Amino acid sequence: MEIIITAATIMAMYLNTTANSRSSFAYNADIENNQVKTMYVMNDNHGTLSNRLQYHYEYDELGRLKSRITLRANAFSNQNMPTERLDYQYDTEGYTLTRSTWNRQKQCFNRPESRICYRQATPQVMSVLSYQLDKKSNSMLMTDQMLAMNGRSDNWVNNG
């Protein structure tokens, strides 16, 4: 079974967040071809909105999430500055998520500093392996491993 995060998953997340009327945040999105391209998160201070975050999404040719870039609003300059990038790589057994942070001096993303591998071990069991960049050895070292069990008969995520 192929485990994927689809454009429909991101759209559902957006629709769920906008439905929460008690939130101290307001949400908006740029949507093209039924895909959320950018999600805007604003502080809602009793009807006064101010920028907080932007999420930029990229999808591959199969409609799977390929990348999410987070930008945080700077209250002083009113500019959005990149903070992190999540990259998704898929294979037949699951997917790998890598996280990179923004380097202000170099004005680019650093090499990935963490990685999580999600693999379908059996139809009801997923293995999750977490890695962190060790700066001394300059390599990814495993920091955690676990098995997650799904007691229901449906799939873990939308198989598109």
Coordinates of N, CA, C and O in Angstrom, one line a residue:
M1 N 0.8 -1.2 0.0 CA 0.0 0.0 0.0 C 0.9 1.2 0.0 O 1.8 1.4 0.8
E2 N 0.6 2.2 -0.9 CA 1.3 3.4 -0.9 C 0.7 4.4 0.0 O -0.5 4.7 0.0
I3 N 1.6 5.0 0.9 CA 1.1 6.0 1.8 C 1.5 7.4 1.2 O 2.6 7.7 0.9
I4 N 0.5 8.3 1.1 CA 0.7 9.6 0.5 C -0.1 10.7 1.2 O -1.0 10.4 1.9
I5 N 0.4 11.9 1.0 CA -0.3 13.1 1.5 C -0.7 13.8 0.2 O 0.2 14.2 -0.6
T6 N -2.0 13.9 0.0 CA -2.5 14.5 -1.3 C -2.9 15.9 -1.1 O -3.1 16.5 0.0
A7 N -3.2 16.5 -2.3 CA -3.8 17.9 -2.3 C -5.1 17.9 -1.5 O -5.4 18.9 -0.9
A8 N -5.9 16.8 -1.6 CA -7.1 16.7 -0.9 C -6.9 16.8 0.6 O -7.7 17.3 1.4
T9 N -5.8 16.2 1.1 CA -5.5 16.2 2.5 C -5.2 17.7 3.0 O -5.7 18.1 4.0
I10 N -4.5 18.4 2.2 CA -4.2 19.8 2.5 C -5.5 20.7 2.5 O -5.8 21.5 3.3
M11 N -6.3 20.4 1.5 CA -7.6 21.1 1.3 C -8.5 20.8 2.5 O -9.1 21.7 3.1
A12 N -8.6 19.6 3.0 CA -9.4 19.2 4.1 C -8.8 19.9 5.4 O -9.6 20.4 6.2
M13 N -7.5 20.0 5.5 CA -6.9 20.7 6.7 C -7.3 22.2 6.7 O -7.7 22.7 7.7
Y14 N -7.3 22.8 5.5 CA -7.6 24.2 5.4 C -9.1 24.4 5.8 O -9.5 25.3 6.5
L15 N -10.0 23.6 5.2 CA -11.4 23.7 5.5 C -11.7 23.4 7.0 O -12.6 24.1 7.5
N16 N -11.0 22.5 7.6 CA -11.2 22.3 9.0 C -10.8 23.5 9.9 O -11.5 23.8 10.9
T17 N -9.7 24.1 9.5 CA -9.2 25.2 10.3 C -10.1 26.4 10.2 O -10.4 27.2 11.1
T18 N -10.7 26.7 9.0 CA -11.6 27.8 8.8 C -12.9 27.6 9.5 O -13.6 28.6 9.7
A19 N -13.3 26.4 9.8 CA -14.6 26.1 10.4 C -14.6 26.4 11.9 O -15.7 26.5 12.5
N20 N -13.4 26.6 12.5 CA -13.4 26.8 13.9 C -13.6 28.3 14.3 O -12.7 29.1 14.1
S21 N -14.8 28.6 14.7 CA -15.2 30.0 14.9 C -14.6 30.6 16.2 O -14.6 31.8 16.4
R22 N -14.1 29.7 17.1 CA -13.6 30.2 18.4 C -12.1 30.4 18.4 O -11.5 30.8 19.4
S23 N -11.5 30.3 17.2 CA -10.0 30.4 17.1 C -9.6 31.9 17.2 O -10.4 32.8 16.8
S24 N -8.4 32.1 17.7 CA -7.9 33.5 17.7 C -7.1 33.8 16.4 O -6.4 34.8 16.4
F25 N -7.3 32.9 15.4 CA -6.6 33.1 14.1 C -7.7 33.1 13.1 O -8.8 32.5 13.2
A26 N -7.4 33.8 12.0 CA -8.2 33.8 10.8 C -7.4 33.2 9.6 O -6.1 33.3 9.6
Y27 N -8.0 32.5 8.7 CA -7.3 31.8 7.6 C -7.9 32.2 6.3 O -9.1 32.5 6.1
N28 N -7.0 32.2 5.3 CA -7.4 32.4 3.9 C -6.4 31.6 3.1 O -5.4 31.2 3.6
A29 N -6.8 31.4 1.8 CA -5.9 30.5 1.0 C -6.0 30.9 -0.5 O -7.1 31.4 -0.9
D30 N -5.0 30.7 -1.2 CA -5.0 30.8 -2.7 C -5.1 29.4 -3.1 O -4.3 28.5 -2.8
I31 N -6.2 29.1 -3.9 CA -6.5 27.7 -4.4 C -6.5 27.8 -5.9 O -7.2 28.6 -6.5
E32 N -5.7 26.8 -6.5 CA -5.7 26.7 -7.9 C -5.9 25.2 -8.2 O -5.2 24.3 -7.7
N33 N -6.8 24.9 -9.2 CA -7.1 23.5 -9.6 C -7.3 22.6 -8.4 O -6.7 21.5 -8.3
N34 N -8.1 23.1 -7.4 CA -8.4 22.3 -6.2 C -7.2 21.9 -5.4 O -7.2 21.0 -4.6
Q35 N -6.2 22.8 -5.5 CA -5.0 22.6 -4.6 C -4.7 23.9 -3.9 O -4.7 25.0 -4.5
V36 N -4.5 23.8 -2.6 CA -4.1 24.9 -1.8 C -2.7 25.2 -2.1 O -1.8 24.4 -1.9
K37 N -2.4 26.4 -2.7 CA -1.1 26.8 -3.1 C -0.4 27.6 -2.0 O 0.7 27.4 -1.7
T38 N -1.2 28.5 -1.3 CA -0.7 29.3 -0.2 C -1.8 29.4 0.8 O -3.0 29.6 0.5
M39 N -1.5 29.1 2.1 CA -2.4 29.3 3.2 C -1.9 30.5 4.0 O -0.7 30.5 4.4
Y40 N -2.8 31.4 4.3 CA -2.5 32.6 5.2 C -3.1 32.4 6.5 O -4.3 32.1 6.7
V41 N -2.3 32.6 7.6 CA -2.7 32.6 8.9 C -2.5 34.0 9.5 O -1.4 34.5 9.5
M42 N -3.6 34.5 10.0 CA -3.6 35.9 10.6 C -4.0 35.9 12.0 O -4.9 35.1 12.4
N43 N -3.4 36.7 12.9 CA -3.9 36.9 14.2 C -5.3 37.6 14.1 O -5.4 38.6 13.3
D44 N -6.2 37.2 14.9 CA -7.5 37.9 14.9 C -7.8 38.4 16.3 O -8.1 37.7 17.2
N45 N -7.5 39.7 16.4 CA -7.6 40.4 17.7 C -8.9 41.2 17.7 O -8.9 42.3 17.4
H46 N -10.0 40.5 18.0 CA -11.4 41.1 18.0 C -11.7 41.8 16.7 O -12.2 42.9 16.7
G47 N -11.4 41.1 15.6 CA -11.7 41.6 14.3 C -10.6 42.4 13.6 O -10.7 42.7 12.4
T48 N -9.5 42.7 14.3 CA -8.4 43.3 13.7 C -7.4 42.2 13.4 O -6.9 41.5 14.2
L49 N -7.1 42.1 12.1 CA -6.3 41.1 11.5 C -4.9 41.6 11.3 O -4.6 42.7 10.9
S50 N -3.9 40.7 11.7 CA -2.5 41.0 11.4 C -1.8 39.7 10.9 O -2.2 38.6 11.3
N51 N -0.9 39.9 10.0 CA -0.2 38.7 9.4 C 0.5 37.9 10.5 O 1.1 38.5 11.4
R52 N 0.5 36.6 10.4 CA 1.3 35.7 11.3 C 2.1 34.8 10.5 O 3.3 34.8 10.7
L53 N 1.5 33.9 9.7 CA 2.2 32.9 9.0 C 1.7 32.8 7.5 O 0.5 33.1 7.3
Q54 N 2.6 32.3 6.7 CA 2.1 31.8 5.3 C 2.7 30.4 5.1 O 3.9 30.2 5.5
Y55 N 1.9 29.6 4.5 CA 2.4 28.2 4.1 C 2.3 28.1 2.6 O 1.2 28.3 2.1
H56 N 3.4 27.9 2.0 CA 3.4 27.7 0.5 C 3.6 26.2 0.2 O 4.5 25.6 0.7
Y57 N 2.6 25.7 -0.6 CA 2.6 24.2 -0.9 C 3.0 24.0 -2.3 O 2.5 24.7 -3.2
E58 N 3.8 22.9 -2.5 CA 4.0 22.4 -3.9 C 3.7 21.0 -4.0 O 3.8 20.2 -3.0
Y59 N 3.2 20.6 -5.1 CA 2.7 19.2 -5.3 C 3.4 18.6 -6.5 O 3.8 19.3 -7.4
D60 N 3.5 17.3 -6.5 CA 4.2 16.6 -7.6 C 3.1 16.3 -8.7 O 1.9 16.7 -8.5
E61 N 3.5 15.7 -9.8 CA 2.6 15.5 -10.9 C 1.4 14.5 -10.5 O 0.4 14.5 -11.2
L62 N 1.5 13.8 -9.4 CA 0.5 12.9 -9.0 C -0.5 13.6 -7.9 O -1.3 12.9 -7.4
G63 N -0.2 14.9 -7.7 CA -1.0 15.6 -6.7 C -0.6 15.3 -5.3 O -1.4 15.7 -4.3
R64 N 0.5 14.8 -5.0 CA 1.0 14.5 -3.7 C 1.8 15.7 -3.2 O 2.5 16.4 -4.0
L65 N 1.7 16.0 -1.9 CA 2.5 17.1 -1.3 C 4.0 16.8 -1.5 O 4.5 15.8 -1.2
K66 N 4.6 17.8 -2.1 CA 6.1 17.7 -2.3 C 6.9 18.6 -1.4 O 7.9 18.2 -0.9
S67 N 6.3 19.7 -1.1 CA 7.1 20.7 -0.2 C 6.1 21.6 0.4 O 5.1 22.0 -0.1
R68 N 6.5 22.1 1.7 CA 5.8 23.1 2.4 C 6.8 24.1 2.9 O 7.7 23.7 3.7
I69 N 6.7 25.3 2.5 CA 7.6 26.4 3.0 C 6.8 27.3 4.0 O 5.7 27.7 3.6
T70 N 7.3 27.5 5.2 CA 6.7 28.4 6.2 C 7.4 29.7 6.2 O 8.6 29.8 6.3
L71 N 6.6 30.8 6.1 CA 7.1 32.1 6.3 C 6.4 32.7 7.5 O 5.2 32.5 7.7
R72 N 7.2 33.4 8.3 CA 6.6 34.1 9.5 C 6.7 35.6 9.3 O 7.7 36.1 8.8
A73 N 5.6 36.3 9.7 CA 5.6 37.7 9.6 C 6.4 38.4 10.6 O 6.4 38.0 11.8
N74 N 7.2 39.4 10.2 CA 8.0 40.2 11.1 C 7.2 41.4 11.5 O 6.8 42.2 10.6
A75 N 6.9 41.6 12.7 CA 6.0 42.6 13.2 C 6.5 44.0 12.9 O 5.8 45.0 12.8
F76 N 7.8 44.2 12.9 CA 8.4 45.5 12.7 C 8.5 45.9 11.2 O 8.2 47.0 10.9
S77 N 8.9 45.0 10.4 CA 9.1 45.3 9.0 C 7.8 45.0 8.2 O 7.7 45.4 7.0
N78 N 6.9 44.2 8.7 CA 5.7 43.7 8.0 C 6.0 42.9 6.8 O 5.3 42.8 5.9
Q79 N 7.2 42.3 6.8 CA 7.6 41.4 5.7 C 7.5 39.9 6.2 O 7.7 39.7 7.4
N80 N 7.3 39.0 5.3 CA 7.3 37.6 5.6 C 8.7 37.0 5.4 O 9.2 37.2 4.3
M81 N 9.2 36.4 6.4 CA 10.6 35.8 6.3 C 10.4 34.3 6.3 O 9.8 33.7 7.2
P82 N 11.2 33.6 5.4 CA 11.1 32.1 5.5 C 11.7 31.6 6.9 O 12.6 32.2 7.4
T83 N 11.1 30.5 7.4 CA 11.6 29.9 8.6 C 12.0 28.5 8.4 O 13.0 28.0 8.9
E84 N 11.2 27.7 7.7 CA 11.5 26.3 7.5 C 10.9 25.8 6.2 O 10.0 26.4 5.6
R85 N 11.4 24.6 5.8 CA 10.9 23.9 4.6 C 10.8 22.5 4.9 O 11.7 21.9 5.5
L86 N 9.7 21.9 4.6 CA 9.4 20.5 4.8 C 9.4 19.9 3.4 O 8.6 20.3 2.5
D87 N 10.2 18.8 3.1 CA 10.2 18.2 1.8 C 9.7 16.7 2.0 O 10.2 16.1 3.0
Y88 N 8.9 16.3 1.1 CA 8.3 14.9 1.2 C 8.8 14.1 0.0 O 8.8 14.6 -1.2
Q89 N 9.3 12.9 0.2 CA 9.7 12.0 -0.8 C 9.0 10.7 -0.6 O 9.0 10.1 0.5
Y90 N 8.4 10.2 -1.7 CA 7.5 9.0 -1.6 C 8.2 7.8 -2.3 O 8.9 8.0 -3.3
D91 N 7.9 6.6 -1.8 CA 8.3 5.4 -2.4 C 7.1 4.4 -2.2 O 6.1 4.8 -1.6
T92 N 7.3 3.2 -2.6 CA 6.2 2.2 -2.5 C 5.9 1.8 -1.1 O 4.8 1.3 -0.9
E93 N 6.8 2.0 -0.2 CA 6.5 1.6 1.2 C 6.1 2.7 2.1 O 5.8 2.5 3.3
G94 N 6.1 4.0 1.7 CA 5.7 5.1 2.6 C 6.3 6.4 2.1 O 6.4 6.6 0.8
Y95 N 6.7 7.2 3.0 CA 7.3 8.5 2.6 C 8.3 8.9 3.7 O 8.3 8.5 4.8
T96 N 9.2 9.9 3.2 CA 10.2 10.4 4.1 C 10.0 11.9 4.2 O 9.8 12.6 3.1
L97 N 10.0 12.5 5.3 CA 9.9 13.9 5.5 C 11.2 14.5 6.0 O 11.7 14.0 7.0
T98 N 11.7 15.5 5.4 CA 12.9 16.2 5.8 C 12.6 17.6 6.2 O 11.7 18.2 5.5
R99 N 13.3 18.2 7.2 CA 13.1 19.5 7.6 C 14.3 20.3 7.6 O 15.4 19.9 8.0
S100 N 14.2 21.5 6.9 CA 15.4 22.4 6.8 C 15.0 23.8 7.3 O 13.8 24.2 7.1
T101 N 15.9 24.5 8.0 CA 15.6 25.8 8.5 C 16.3 26.8 7.6 O 17.2 26.6 6.8
W102 N 15.8 28.1 7.7 CA 16.3 29.2 6.8 C 17.6 29.8 7.4 O 17.6 30.0 8.6
N103 N 18.5 30.0 6.6 CA 19.8 30.6 7.0 C 19.7 32.1 6.6 O 19.8 32.4 5.4
R104 N 19.6 33.0 7.5 CA 19.4 34.4 7.2 C 20.7 35.0 6.6 O 20.6 35.8 5.7
Q105 N 21.8 34.5 7.0 CA 23.1 35.1 6.5 C 23.3 34.7 5.0 O 23.6 35.5 4.2
K106 N 23.0 33.4 4.7 CA 23.2 33.0 3.3 C 22.0 33.2 2.4 O 22.0 33.0 1.2
Q107 N 20.8 33.5 3.1 CA 19.6 33.7 2.4 C 19.2 32.5 1.6 O 18.8 32.5 0.4
C108 N 19.3 31.3 2.2 CA 18.9 30.0 1.6 C 18.5 29.1 2.7 O 18.9 29.3 3.9
F109 N 18.0 27.9 2.4 CA 17.7 26.9 3.4 C 19.0 26.1 3.6 O 19.7 25.8 2.7
N110 N 19.2 25.8 4.9 CA 20.3 24.9 5.3 C 20.0 23.5 4.8 O 18.8 23.2 4.4
R111 N 21.0 22.6 4.8 CA 20.7 21.2 4.5 C 19.8 20.7 5.6 O 19.7 21.2 6.7
P112 N 19.1 19.6 5.3 CA 18.1 19.1 6.2 C 18.8 18.7 7.6 O 19.9 18.2 7.6
E113 N 18.1 19.1 8.6 CA 18.6 18.8 10.0 C 17.8 17.8 10.7 O 18.2 17.3 11.8
S114 N 16.7 17.4 10.1 CA 16.0 16.2 10.7 C 15.2 15.5 9.6 O 14.9 16.1 8.5
R115 N 14.9 14.2 9.9 CA 14.3 13.4 8.9 C 13.4 12.4 9.7 O 13.8 11.8 10.7
I116 N 12.2 12.2 9.1 CA 11.3 11.2 9.7 C 10.9 10.3 8.5 O 10.4 10.7 7.5
C117 N 11.0 9.0 8.7 CA 10.7 8.0 7.7 C 9.4 7.2 8.2 O 9.4 6.6 9.3
Y118 N 8.4 7.3 7.4 CA 7.1 6.6 7.7 C 7.0 5.4 6.7 O 7.0 5.6 5.5
R119 N 7.0 4.2 7.2 CA 6.9 3.0 6.3 C 5.8 2.1 6.8 O 5.6 1.9 8.0
Q120 N 5.1 1.6 5.8 CA 4.0 0.6 6.1 C 4.6 -0.7 6.4 O 5.1 -1.4 5.5
A121 N 4.6 -1.2 7.6 CA 5.2 -2.5 8.0 C 4.2 -3.6 7.6 O 4.6 -4.6 7.1
T122 N 3.0 -3.4 8.0 CA 1.9 -4.4 7.6 C 0.7 -3.5 7.3 O 0.7 -2.3 7.6
P123 N -0.4 -4.1 6.9 CA -1.6 -3.3 6.6 C -2.1 -2.5 7.8 O -2.7 -1.4 7.7
Q124 N -1.8 -2.9 9.0 CA -2.3 -2.2 10.2 C -1.2 -1.6 11.1 O -1.4 -1.1 12.1
V125 N 0.1 -1.7 10.6 CA 1.2 -1.2 11.4 C 2.1 -0.4 10.6 O 2.5 -0.7 9.5
M126 N 2.4 0.8 11.1 CA 3.4 1.7 10.5 C 4.6 1.9 11.3 O 4.5 2.1 12.5
S127 N 5.8 1.8 10.7 CA 7.0 2.1 11.5 C 7.4 3.6 11.2 O 7.2 4.1 10.1
V128 N 7.8 4.2 12.3 CA 8.2 5.6 12.2 C 9.7 5.7 12.8 O 9.9 5.4 14.0
L129 N 10.6 6.2 12.0 CA 12.0 6.3 12.4 C 12.3 7.8 12.3 O 12.1 8.4 11.3
S130 N 12.9 8.3 13.4 CA 13.3 9.7 13.4 C 14.8 9.9 13.5 O 15.5 9.1 14.2
Y131 N 15.3 10.8 12.7 CA 16.7 11.1 12.7 C 17.0 12.6 12.9 O 16.2 13.4 12.6
Q132 N 18.1 12.9 13.5 CA 18.6 14.3 13.7 C 20.0 14.4 13.2 O 20.8 13.5 13.4
L133 N 20.3 15.6 12.6 CA 21.7 15.8 12.2 C 22.6 16.0 13.4 O 22.4 16.8 14.3
D134 N 23.6 15.2 13.4 CA 24.7 15.3 14.4 C 25.8 16.2 13.8 O 26.4 15.8 12.8
K135 N 26.0 17.4 14.4 CA 26.9 18.3 13.8 C 28.4 17.9 13.9 O 29.2 18.2 13.0
K136 N 28.7 17.1 14.9 CA 30.1 16.6 15.0 C 30.4 15.6 13.8 O 31.5 15.8 13.2
S137 N 29.6 14.7 13.6 CA 29.8 13.7 12.5 C 29.3 14.1 11.2 O 29.6 13.5 10.2
N138 N 28.5 15.2 11.2 CA 27.8 15.7 10.0 C 27.0 14.6 9.3 O 27.0 14.5 8.1
S139 N 26.3 13.8 10.1 CA 25.5 12.7 9.5 C 24.2 12.6 10.4 O 24.1 13.1 11.5
M140 N 23.2 12.0 9.8 CA 21.9 11.8 10.5 C 22.0 10.6 11.4 O 22.4 9.5 11.0
L141 N 21.6 10.8 12.7 CA 21.6 9.7 13.6 C 20.2 9.5 14.1 O 19.4 10.4 14.3
M142 N 19.9 8.2 14.2 CA 18.5 7.8 14.6 C 18.3 8.3 16.1 O 19.1 8.0 17.0
T143 N 17.2 9.0 16.3 CA 16.9 9.5 17.7 C 15.7 8.8 18.3 O 15.5 8.8 19.5
D144 N 14.8 8.2 17.4 CA 13.6 7.5 17.9 C 13.1 6.5 16.9 O 13.3 6.7 15.7
Q145 N 12.5 5.5 17.4 CA 11.8 4.6 16.5 C 10.6 4.0 17.2 O 10.6 3.9 18.4
M146 N 9.5 3.9 16.5 CA 8.3 3.3 17.1 C 7.4 2.7 16.0 O 7.6 2.9 14.8
L147 N 6.5 1.9 16.5 CA 5.5 1.3 15.6 C 4.1 1.8 16.0 O 3.8 1.9 17.2
A148 N 3.4 2.2 15.1 CA 2.0 2.8 15.3 C 1.0 1.8 14.7 O 1.2 1.3 13.6
M149 N 0.0 1.4 15.5 CA -1.0 0.5 15.1 C -2.3 1.2 14.8 O -2.7 2.0 15.6
N150 N -3.0 0.8 13.7 CA -4.3 1.3 13.4 C -5.3 0.2 13.7 O -5.2 -0.9 13.0
G151 N -6.2 0.4 14.6 CA -7.1 -0.6 15.0 C -8.3 -0.7 14.1 O -9.1 -1.6 14.1
R152 N -8.4 0.3 13.2 CA -9.5 0.3 12.2 C -9.1 -0.4 10.9 O -8.0 -0.6 10.6
S153 N -10.1 -0.7 10.1 CA -9.8 -1.5 8.9 C -9.5 -0.5 7.7 O -9.1 -1.0 6.6
D154 N -9.7 0.8 7.9 CA -9.4 1.7 6.8 C -8.0 2.1 6.7 O -7.2 1.7 7.5
N155 N -7.6 2.8 5.7 CA -6.2 3.1 5.5 C -5.7 4.2 6.4 O -6.5 5.0 7.0
W156 N -4.4 4.4 6.5 CA -3.8 5.5 7.4 C -4.1 6.8 6.8 O -4.5 7.7 7.6
V157 N -3.9 7.0 5.6 CA -4.1 8.3 4.9 C -4.8 8.1 3.6 O -4.9 6.9 3.1
N158 N -5.2 9.1 3.0 CA -5.9 9.1 1.7 C -5.0 8.5 0.7 O -3.9 9.0 0.4
N159 N -5.4 7.4 0.0 CA -4.6 6.8 -1.1 C -4.9 7.4 -2.4 O -4.4 6.9 -3.4
G160 N -5.7 8.5 -2.4 CA -6.0 9.2 -3.7 C -6.5 8.4 -4.7 O -6.3 8.2 -5.8

